[in-house]
mmCIF file of C-alpha atoms in Angstrom:
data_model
loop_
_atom_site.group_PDB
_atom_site.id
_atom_site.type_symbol
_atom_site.label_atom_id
_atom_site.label_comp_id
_atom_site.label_asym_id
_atom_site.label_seq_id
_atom_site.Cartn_x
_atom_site.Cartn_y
_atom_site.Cartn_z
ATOM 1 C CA UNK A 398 23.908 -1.976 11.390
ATOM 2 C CA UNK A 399 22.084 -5.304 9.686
ATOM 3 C CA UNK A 400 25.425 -5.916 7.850
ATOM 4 C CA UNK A 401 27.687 -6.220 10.864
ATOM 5 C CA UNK A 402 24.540 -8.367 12.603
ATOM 6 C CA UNK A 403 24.177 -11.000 9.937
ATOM 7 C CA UNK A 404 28.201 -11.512 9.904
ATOM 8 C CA UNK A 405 28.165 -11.859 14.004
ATOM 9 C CA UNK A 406 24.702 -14.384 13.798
ATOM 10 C CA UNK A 407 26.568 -16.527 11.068
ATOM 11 C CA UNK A 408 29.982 -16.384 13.572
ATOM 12 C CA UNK A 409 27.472 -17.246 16.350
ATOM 13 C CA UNK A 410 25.969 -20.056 14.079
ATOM 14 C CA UNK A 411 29.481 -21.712 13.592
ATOM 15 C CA UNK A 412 30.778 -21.554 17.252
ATOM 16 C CA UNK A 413 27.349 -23.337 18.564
ATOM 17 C CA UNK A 414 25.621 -26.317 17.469
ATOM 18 C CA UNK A 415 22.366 -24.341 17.209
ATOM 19 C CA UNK A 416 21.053 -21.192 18.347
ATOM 20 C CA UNK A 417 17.524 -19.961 18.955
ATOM 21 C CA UNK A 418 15.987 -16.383 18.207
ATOM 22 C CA UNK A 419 15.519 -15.680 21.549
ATOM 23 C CA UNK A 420 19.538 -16.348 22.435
ATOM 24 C CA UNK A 421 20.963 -14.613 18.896
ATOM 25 C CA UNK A 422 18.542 -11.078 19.903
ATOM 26 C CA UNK A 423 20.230 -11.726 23.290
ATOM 27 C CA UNK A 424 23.606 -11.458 22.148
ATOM 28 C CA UNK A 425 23.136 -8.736 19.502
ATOM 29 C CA UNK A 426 21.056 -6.797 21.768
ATOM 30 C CA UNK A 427 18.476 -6.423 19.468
ATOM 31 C CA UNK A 428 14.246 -7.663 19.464
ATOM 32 C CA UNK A 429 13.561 -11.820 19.164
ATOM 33 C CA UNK A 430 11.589 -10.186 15.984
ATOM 34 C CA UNK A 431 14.903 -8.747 14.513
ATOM 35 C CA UNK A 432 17.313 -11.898 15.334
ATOM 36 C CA UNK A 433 14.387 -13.851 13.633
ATOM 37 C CA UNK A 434 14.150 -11.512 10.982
ATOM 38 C CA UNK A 435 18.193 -11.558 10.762
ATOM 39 C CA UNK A 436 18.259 -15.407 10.525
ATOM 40 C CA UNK A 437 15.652 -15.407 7.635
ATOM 41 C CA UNK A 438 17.842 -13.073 5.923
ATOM 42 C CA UNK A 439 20.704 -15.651 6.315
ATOM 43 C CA UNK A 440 18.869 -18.140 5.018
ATOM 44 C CA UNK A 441 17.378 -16.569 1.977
ATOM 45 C CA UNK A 442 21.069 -15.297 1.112
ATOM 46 C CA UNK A 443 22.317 -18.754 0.775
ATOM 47 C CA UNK A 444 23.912 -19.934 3.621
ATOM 48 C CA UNK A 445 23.206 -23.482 4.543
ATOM 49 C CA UNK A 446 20.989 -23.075 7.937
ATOM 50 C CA UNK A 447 17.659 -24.733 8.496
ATOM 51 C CA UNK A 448 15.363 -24.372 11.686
ATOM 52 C CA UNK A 449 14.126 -26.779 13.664
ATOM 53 C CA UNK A 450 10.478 -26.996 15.569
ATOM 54 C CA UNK A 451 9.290 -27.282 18.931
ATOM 55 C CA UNK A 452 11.185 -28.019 22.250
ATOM 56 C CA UNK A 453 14.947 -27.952 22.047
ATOM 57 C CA UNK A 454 14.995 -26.490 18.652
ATOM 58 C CA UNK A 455 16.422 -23.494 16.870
ATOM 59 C CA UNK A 456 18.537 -23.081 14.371
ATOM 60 C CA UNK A 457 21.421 -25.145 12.912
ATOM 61 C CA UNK A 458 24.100 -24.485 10.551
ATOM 62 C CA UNK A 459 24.578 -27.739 8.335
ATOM 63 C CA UNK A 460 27.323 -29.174 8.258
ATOM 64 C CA UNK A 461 28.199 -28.851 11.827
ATOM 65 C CA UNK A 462 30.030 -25.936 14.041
ATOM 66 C CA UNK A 463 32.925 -24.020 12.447
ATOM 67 C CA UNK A 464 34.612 -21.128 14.335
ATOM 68 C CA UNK A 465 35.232 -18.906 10.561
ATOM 69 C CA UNK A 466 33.769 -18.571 7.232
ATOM 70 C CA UNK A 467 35.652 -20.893 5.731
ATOM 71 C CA UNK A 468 33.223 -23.626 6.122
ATOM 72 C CA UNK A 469 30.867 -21.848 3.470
ATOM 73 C CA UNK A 470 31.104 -22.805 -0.407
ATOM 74 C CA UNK A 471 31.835 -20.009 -3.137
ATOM 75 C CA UNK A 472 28.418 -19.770 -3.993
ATOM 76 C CA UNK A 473 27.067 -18.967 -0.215
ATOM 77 C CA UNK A 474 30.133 -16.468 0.319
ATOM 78 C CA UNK A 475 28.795 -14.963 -2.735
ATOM 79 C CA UNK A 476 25.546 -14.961 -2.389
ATOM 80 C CA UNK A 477 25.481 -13.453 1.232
ATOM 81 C CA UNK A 478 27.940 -10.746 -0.102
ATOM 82 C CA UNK A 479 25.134 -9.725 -2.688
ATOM 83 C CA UNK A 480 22.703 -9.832 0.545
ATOM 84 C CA UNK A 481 24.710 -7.399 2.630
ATOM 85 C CA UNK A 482 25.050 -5.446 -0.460
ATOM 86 C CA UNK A 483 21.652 -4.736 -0.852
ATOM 87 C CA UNK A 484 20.743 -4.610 2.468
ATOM 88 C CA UNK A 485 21.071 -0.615 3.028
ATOM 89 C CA UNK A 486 23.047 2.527 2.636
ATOM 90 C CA UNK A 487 27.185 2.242 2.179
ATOM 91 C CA UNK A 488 27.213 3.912 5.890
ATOM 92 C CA UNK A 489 31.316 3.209 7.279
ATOM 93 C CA UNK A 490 29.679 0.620 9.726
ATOM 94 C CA UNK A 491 28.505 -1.229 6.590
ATOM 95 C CA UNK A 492 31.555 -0.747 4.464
ATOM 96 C CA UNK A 493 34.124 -2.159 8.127
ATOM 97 C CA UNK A 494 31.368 -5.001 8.370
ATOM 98 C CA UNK A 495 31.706 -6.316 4.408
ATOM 99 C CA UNK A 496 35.637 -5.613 4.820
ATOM 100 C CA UNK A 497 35.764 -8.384 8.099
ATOM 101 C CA UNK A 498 33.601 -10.720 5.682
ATOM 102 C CA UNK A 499 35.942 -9.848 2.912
ATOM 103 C CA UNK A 500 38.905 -10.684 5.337
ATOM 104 C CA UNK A 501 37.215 -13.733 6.486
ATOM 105 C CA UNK A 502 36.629 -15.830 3.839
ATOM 106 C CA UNK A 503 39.027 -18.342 2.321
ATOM 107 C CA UNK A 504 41.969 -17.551 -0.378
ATOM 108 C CA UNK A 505 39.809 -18.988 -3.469
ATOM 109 C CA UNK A 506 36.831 -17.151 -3.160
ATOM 110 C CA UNK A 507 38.345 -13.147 -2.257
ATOM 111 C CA UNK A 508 38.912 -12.048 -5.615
ATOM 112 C CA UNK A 509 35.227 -12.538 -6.592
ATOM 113 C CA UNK A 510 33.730 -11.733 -3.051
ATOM 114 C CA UNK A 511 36.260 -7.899 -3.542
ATOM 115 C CA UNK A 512 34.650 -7.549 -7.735
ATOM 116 C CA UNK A 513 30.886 -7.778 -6.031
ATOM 117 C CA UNK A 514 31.941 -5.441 -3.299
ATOM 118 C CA UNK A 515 34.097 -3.307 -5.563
ATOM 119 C CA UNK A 516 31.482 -2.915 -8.076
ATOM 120 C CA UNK A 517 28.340 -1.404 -6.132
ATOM 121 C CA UNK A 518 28.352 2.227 -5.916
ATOM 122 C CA UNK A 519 24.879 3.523 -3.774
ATOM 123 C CA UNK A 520 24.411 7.466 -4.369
ATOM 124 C CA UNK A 521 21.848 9.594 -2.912
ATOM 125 C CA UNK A 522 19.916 12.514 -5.532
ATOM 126 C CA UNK A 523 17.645 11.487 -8.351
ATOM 127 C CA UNK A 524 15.235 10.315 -5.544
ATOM 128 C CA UNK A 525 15.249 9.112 -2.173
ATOM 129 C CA UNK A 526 14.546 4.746 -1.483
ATOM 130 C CA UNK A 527 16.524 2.469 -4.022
ATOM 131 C CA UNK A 528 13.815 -0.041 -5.517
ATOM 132 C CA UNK A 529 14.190 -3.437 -4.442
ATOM 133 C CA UNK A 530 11.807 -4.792 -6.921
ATOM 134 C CA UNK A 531 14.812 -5.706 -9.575
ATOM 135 C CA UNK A 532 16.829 -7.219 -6.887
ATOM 136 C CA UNK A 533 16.956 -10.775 -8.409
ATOM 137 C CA UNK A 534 18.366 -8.868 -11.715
ATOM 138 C CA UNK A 535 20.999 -7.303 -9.635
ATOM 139 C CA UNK A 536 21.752 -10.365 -7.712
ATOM 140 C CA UNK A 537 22.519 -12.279 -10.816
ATOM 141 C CA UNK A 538 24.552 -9.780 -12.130
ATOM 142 C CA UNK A 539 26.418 -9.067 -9.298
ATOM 143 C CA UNK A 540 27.155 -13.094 -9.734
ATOM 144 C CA UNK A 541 28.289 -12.428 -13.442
ATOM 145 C CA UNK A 542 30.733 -10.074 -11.895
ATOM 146 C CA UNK A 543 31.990 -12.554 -9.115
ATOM 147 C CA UNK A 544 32.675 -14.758 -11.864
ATOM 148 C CA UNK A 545 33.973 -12.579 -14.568
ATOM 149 C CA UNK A 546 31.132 -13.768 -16.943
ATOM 150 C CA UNK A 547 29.487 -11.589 -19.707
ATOM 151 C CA UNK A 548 25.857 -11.321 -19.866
ATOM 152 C CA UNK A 549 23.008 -11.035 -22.714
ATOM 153 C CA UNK A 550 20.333 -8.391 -21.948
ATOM 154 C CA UNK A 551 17.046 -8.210 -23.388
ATOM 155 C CA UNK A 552 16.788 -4.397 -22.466
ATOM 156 C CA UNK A 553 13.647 -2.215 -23.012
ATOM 157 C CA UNK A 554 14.898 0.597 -24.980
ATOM 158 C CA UNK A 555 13.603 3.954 -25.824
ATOM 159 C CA UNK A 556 13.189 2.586 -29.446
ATOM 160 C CA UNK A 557 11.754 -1.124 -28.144
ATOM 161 C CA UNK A 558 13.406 -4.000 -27.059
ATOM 162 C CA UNK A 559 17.238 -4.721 -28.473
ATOM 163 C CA UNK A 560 19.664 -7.258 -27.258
ATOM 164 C CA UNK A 561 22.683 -6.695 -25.795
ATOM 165 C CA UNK A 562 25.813 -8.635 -24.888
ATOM 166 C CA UNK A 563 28.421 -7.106 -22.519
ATOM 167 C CA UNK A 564 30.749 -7.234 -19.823
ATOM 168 C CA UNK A 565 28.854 -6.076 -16.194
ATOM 169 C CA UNK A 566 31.196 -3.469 -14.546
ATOM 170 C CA UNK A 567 28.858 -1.561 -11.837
ATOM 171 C CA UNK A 568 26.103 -1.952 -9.794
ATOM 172 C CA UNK A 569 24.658 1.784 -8.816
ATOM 173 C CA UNK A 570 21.927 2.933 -6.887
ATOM 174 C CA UNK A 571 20.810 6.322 -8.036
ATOM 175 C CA UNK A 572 17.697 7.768 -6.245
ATOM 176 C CA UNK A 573 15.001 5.419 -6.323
ATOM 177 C CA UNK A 574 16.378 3.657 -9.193
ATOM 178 C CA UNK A 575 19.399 0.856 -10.148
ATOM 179 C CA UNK A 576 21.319 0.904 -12.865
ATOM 180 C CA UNK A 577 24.347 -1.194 -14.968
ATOM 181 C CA UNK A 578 27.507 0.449 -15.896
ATOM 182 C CA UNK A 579 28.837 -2.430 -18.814
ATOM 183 C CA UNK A 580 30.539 -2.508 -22.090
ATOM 184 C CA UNK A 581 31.196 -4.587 -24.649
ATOM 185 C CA UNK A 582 34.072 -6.958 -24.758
ATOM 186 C CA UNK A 583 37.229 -5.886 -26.754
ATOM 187 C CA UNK A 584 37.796 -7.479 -29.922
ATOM 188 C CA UNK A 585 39.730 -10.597 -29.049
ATOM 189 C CA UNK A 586 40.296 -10.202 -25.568
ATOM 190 C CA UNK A 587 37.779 -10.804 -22.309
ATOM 191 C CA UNK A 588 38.200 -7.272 -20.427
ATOM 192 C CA UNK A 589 35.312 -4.758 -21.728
ATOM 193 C CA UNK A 590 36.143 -1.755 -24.017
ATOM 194 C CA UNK A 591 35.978 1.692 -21.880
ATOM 195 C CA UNK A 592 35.675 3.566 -24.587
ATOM 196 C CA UNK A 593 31.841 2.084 -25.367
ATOM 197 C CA UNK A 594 30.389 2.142 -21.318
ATOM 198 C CA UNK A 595 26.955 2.675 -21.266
ATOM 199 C CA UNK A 596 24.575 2.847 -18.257
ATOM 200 C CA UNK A 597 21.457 0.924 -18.364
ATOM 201 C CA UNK A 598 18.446 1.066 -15.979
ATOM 202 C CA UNK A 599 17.915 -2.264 -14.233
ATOM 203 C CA UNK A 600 14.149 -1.843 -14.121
ATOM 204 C CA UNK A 601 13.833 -1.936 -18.206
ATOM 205 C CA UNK A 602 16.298 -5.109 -18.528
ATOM 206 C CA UNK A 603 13.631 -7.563 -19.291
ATOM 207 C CA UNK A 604 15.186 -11.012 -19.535
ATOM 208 C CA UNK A 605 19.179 -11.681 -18.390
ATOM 209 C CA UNK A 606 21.441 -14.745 -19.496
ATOM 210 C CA UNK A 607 25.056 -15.627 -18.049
ATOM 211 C CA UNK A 608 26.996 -16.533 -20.643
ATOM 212 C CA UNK A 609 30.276 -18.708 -20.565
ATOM 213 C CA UNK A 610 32.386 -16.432 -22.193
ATOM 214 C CA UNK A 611 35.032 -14.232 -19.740
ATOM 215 C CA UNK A 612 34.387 -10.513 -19.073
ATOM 216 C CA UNK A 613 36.259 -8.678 -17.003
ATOM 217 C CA UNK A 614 37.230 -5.037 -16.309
ATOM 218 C CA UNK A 615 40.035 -3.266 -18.292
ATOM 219 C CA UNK A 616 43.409 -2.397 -16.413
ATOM 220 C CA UNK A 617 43.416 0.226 -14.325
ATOM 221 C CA UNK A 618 39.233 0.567 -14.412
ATOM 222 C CA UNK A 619 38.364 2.924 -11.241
ATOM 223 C CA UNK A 620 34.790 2.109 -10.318
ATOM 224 C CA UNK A 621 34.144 5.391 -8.558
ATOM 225 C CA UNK A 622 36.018 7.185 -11.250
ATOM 226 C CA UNK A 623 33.518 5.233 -14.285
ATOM 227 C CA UNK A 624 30.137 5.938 -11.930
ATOM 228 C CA UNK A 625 31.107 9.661 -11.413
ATOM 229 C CA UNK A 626 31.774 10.239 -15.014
ATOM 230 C CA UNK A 627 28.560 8.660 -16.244
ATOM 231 C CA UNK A 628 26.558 10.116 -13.424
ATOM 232 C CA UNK A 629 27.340 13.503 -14.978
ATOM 233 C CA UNK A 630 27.011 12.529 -18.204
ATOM 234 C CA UNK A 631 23.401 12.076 -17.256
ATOM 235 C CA UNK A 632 22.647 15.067 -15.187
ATOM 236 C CA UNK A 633 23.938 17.300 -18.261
ATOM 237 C CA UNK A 634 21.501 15.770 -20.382
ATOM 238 C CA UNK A 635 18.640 16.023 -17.845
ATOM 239 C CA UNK A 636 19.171 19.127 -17.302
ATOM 240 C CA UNK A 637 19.771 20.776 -20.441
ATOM 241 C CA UNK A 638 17.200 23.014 -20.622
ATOM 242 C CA UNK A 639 17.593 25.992 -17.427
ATOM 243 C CA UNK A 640 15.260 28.422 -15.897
ATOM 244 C CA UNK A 641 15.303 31.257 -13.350
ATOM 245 C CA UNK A 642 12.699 31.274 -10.713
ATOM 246 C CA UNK A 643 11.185 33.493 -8.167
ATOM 247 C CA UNK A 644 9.703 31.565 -5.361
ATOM 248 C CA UNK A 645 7.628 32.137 -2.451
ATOM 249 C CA UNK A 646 10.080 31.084 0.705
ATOM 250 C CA UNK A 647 7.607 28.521 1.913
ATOM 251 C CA UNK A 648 7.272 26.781 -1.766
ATOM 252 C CA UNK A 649 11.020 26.274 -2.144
ATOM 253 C CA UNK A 650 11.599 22.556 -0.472
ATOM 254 C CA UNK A 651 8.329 21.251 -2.343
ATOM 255 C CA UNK A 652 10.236 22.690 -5.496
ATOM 256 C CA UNK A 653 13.230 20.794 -4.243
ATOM 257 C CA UNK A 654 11.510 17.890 -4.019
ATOM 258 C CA UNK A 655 9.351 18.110 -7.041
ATOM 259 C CA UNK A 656 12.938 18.076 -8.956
ATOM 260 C CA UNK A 657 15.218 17.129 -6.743
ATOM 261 C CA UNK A 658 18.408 17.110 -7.730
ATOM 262 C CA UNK A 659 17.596 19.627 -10.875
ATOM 263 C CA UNK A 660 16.589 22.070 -8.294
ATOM 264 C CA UNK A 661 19.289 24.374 -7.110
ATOM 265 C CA UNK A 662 18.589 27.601 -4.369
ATOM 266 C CA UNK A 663 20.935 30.265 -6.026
ATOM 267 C CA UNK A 664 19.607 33.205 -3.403
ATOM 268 C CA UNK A 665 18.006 32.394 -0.158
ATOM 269 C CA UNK A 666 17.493 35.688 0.840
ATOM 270 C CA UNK A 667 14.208 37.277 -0.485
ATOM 271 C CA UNK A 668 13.775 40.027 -2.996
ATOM 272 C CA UNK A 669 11.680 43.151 -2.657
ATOM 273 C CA UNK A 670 8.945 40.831 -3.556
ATOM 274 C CA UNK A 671 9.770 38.266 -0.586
ATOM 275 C CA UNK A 672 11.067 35.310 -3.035
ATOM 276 C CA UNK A 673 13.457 33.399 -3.364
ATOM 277 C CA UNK A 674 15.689 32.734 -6.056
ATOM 278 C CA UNK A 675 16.108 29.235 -7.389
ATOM 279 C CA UNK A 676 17.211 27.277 -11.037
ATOM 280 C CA UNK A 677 15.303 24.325 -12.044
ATOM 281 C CA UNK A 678 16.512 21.920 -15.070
ATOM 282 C CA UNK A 679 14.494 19.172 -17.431
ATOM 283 C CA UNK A 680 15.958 17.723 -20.526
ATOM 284 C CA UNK A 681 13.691 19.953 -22.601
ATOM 285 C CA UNK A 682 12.228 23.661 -22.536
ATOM 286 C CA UNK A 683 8.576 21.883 -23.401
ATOM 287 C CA UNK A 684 8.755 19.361 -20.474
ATOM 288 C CA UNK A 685 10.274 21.832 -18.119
ATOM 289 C CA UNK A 686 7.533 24.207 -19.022
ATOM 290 C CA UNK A 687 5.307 21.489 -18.507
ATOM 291 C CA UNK A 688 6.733 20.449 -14.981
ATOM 292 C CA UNK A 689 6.144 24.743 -13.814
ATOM 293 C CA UNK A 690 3.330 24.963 -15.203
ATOM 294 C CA UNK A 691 1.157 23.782 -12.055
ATOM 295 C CA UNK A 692 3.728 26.123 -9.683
ATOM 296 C CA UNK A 693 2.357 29.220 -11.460
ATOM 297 C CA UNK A 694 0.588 30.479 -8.233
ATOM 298 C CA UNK A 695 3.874 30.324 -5.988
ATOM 299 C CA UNK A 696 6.574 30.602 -8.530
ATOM 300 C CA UNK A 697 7.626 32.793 -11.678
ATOM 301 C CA UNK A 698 10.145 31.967 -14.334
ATOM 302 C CA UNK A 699 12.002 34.688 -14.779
ATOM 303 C CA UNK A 700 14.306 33.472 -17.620
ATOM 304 C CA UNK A 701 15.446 32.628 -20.114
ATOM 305 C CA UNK A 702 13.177 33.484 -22.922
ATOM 306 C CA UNK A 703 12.437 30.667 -24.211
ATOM 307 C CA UNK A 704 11.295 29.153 -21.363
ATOM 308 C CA UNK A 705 9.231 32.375 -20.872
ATOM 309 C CA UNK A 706 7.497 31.903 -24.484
ATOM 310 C CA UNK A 707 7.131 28.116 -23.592
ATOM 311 C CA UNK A 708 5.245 28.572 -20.698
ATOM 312 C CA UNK A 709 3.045 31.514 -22.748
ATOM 313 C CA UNK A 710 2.479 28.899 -25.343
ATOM 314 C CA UNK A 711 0.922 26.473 -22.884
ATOM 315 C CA UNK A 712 -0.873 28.887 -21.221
ATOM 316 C CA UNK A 713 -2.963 29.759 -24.482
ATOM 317 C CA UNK A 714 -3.678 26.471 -25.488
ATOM 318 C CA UNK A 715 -4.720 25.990 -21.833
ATOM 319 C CA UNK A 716 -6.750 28.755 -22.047
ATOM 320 C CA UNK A 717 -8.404 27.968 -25.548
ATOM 321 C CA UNK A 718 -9.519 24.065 -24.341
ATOM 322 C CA UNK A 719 -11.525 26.181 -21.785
ATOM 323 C CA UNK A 720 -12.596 28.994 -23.151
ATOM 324 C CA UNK A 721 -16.085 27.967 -24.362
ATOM 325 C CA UNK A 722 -18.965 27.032 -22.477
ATOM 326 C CA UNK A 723 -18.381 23.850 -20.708
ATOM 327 C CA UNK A 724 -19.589 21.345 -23.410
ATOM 328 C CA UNK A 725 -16.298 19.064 -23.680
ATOM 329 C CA UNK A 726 -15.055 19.223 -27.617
ATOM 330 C CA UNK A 727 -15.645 15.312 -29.460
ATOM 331 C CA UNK A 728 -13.267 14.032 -31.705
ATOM 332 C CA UNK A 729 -14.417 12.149 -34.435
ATOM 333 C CA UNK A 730 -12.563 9.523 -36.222
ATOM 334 C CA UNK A 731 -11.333 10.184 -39.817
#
């Protein structure tokens, strides 16, 4: 896995004076491409290496050879934490590799280095690719984290743009998005109030400030516990409106993927009719209507009633905009 590669190139790096592509995809028995690829990586995460040109070069770690981590500053065994973090799915290879770089690195800098690691939580429905496009955002809050700072968000709400201050507790990947589990600080104390935790989607935080004040998690604060609890909190309200529907067999992944993880096959086996019997969810009966609508030739909601009547509704009013002869209606302004 990249993790456990980018913690053997940087133990590679500090037992040689330099090393070249060519010799680092040699001893990780992976492409010159790759090792290159893997040394960018490095570099981009923080840690102090620099390449040098043309015959006899490579790459060198400044500072000279060390055989552990513990030549690295906070800030590089930080920010190449945040890099393996990101870096793909929390497979066990990937969890063992950030444990040996946990293990690794110097007295000082654990506690931080275990808060980063502790506090990003990848999970799989809602989607499929996590987007990388906010990964600066996460990056500095996973540094906020590290150093048990609050943070001030400018976040796009559904309402407009408010400002928040808070603690940053979690890191999750959802699907194809990210989001912030955080709270408030307690009145007169640094660890955040439980009681007010709020997810927030990283995409709609539009500008993010450190601040100097402490923030740190409340005793006893169970990451896994928190994401859980707030991932269902969601799901019920994205799925509060239900419907019953008959599907033709060969339809039923493209309904699965159409709503993913509000898509649920409650009878496999077909009817007398050769469907299938599946529940779909949406946070409304009028967008879940909606969202069927364009499945009426290979699936049937068969309940509840209101989703029945919903999907009658639209029907007419689909019906009426094309019921006349073509010539598209104008609207005219008052």
């Amino acid at each position: 896995m990249r993790a456990d590669r980018l913690i053997q190139a940087l133990l590679l790096l500090q037992g040689r004076p330099q090393i070249t592509a060519a010799e680092l995809a040699e001893e990780l028995e992976v492409s010159v491409p790759t090792a290159r690829r893997d040394l960018e990586a490095l570099a981009m995460s923080g840690v102090p290496i620099y390449p040098t040109r043309g015959r006899g070069g490579g790459w060198r770690l400044i500072g000279g050879a060390r055989t552990d981590l513990t030549g690295l500053t906070e800030g590089e065994v930080t920010s190449l934490l945040i890099g393996l973090s990101q870096s793909g799915h929390a497979d066990p290879e990937r969890i063992a590799a950030v444990r040996k770089l946990v293990r690794a690195m110097p007295e000082p800098f654990r506690e931080g280095a275990q808060r980063v690691a502790a506090s990003t939580v990848r999970d799989a429905p809602w989607g499929e690719v996590p987007d990388e496009a906010a990964s600066s955002t996460v990056a500095a809050l996973q540094r906020a984290i590290a150093a048990q700072r609050r943070v001030r968000l400018e976040y796009e709400g559904t309402r407009g743009a408010i400002e928040i201050e808070l603690v940053p507790l979690v890191i999750g990947s959802r699907g194809s998005r990210q989001y912030l589990l955080g709270a408030p600080a307690q009145d007169d104390a640094d660890a955040a109030d439980a009681d007010r935790l709020r997810m927030y989607r990283i995409d709609r935080i539009r500008e993010l400030g450190v601040l100097p004040e402490r923030g740190s998690a409340p005793d006893g604060f169970d990451v896994a516990e928190a994401w859980a609890r707030m991932v269902e909190r969601v799901e019920d309200l994205r799925g509060a409106a239900r419907a019953l529907v008959r599907v033709e067999p060969w339809a039923v992944r493209a309904l699965q993927d159409r709503f993913g993880a509000q898509a649920f096959v409650l009878d496999a086996e077909p009817d007398e009719g050769g469907r299938a019997l599946m529940e779909v969810r949406a946070h409304r009966v009028d967008a879940l209507a909606e969202q069927l609508a364009g499945w009426a030739g290979v699936a049937e909601a068969v309940g509840p009633p209101e989703v029945r009547a919903a999907l009658r509704e639209l029907g007419d009013r689909i019906a009426g905009l094309y019921r006349s002869d073509g010539a598209p209606r104008t609207r005219h302004p008052l």
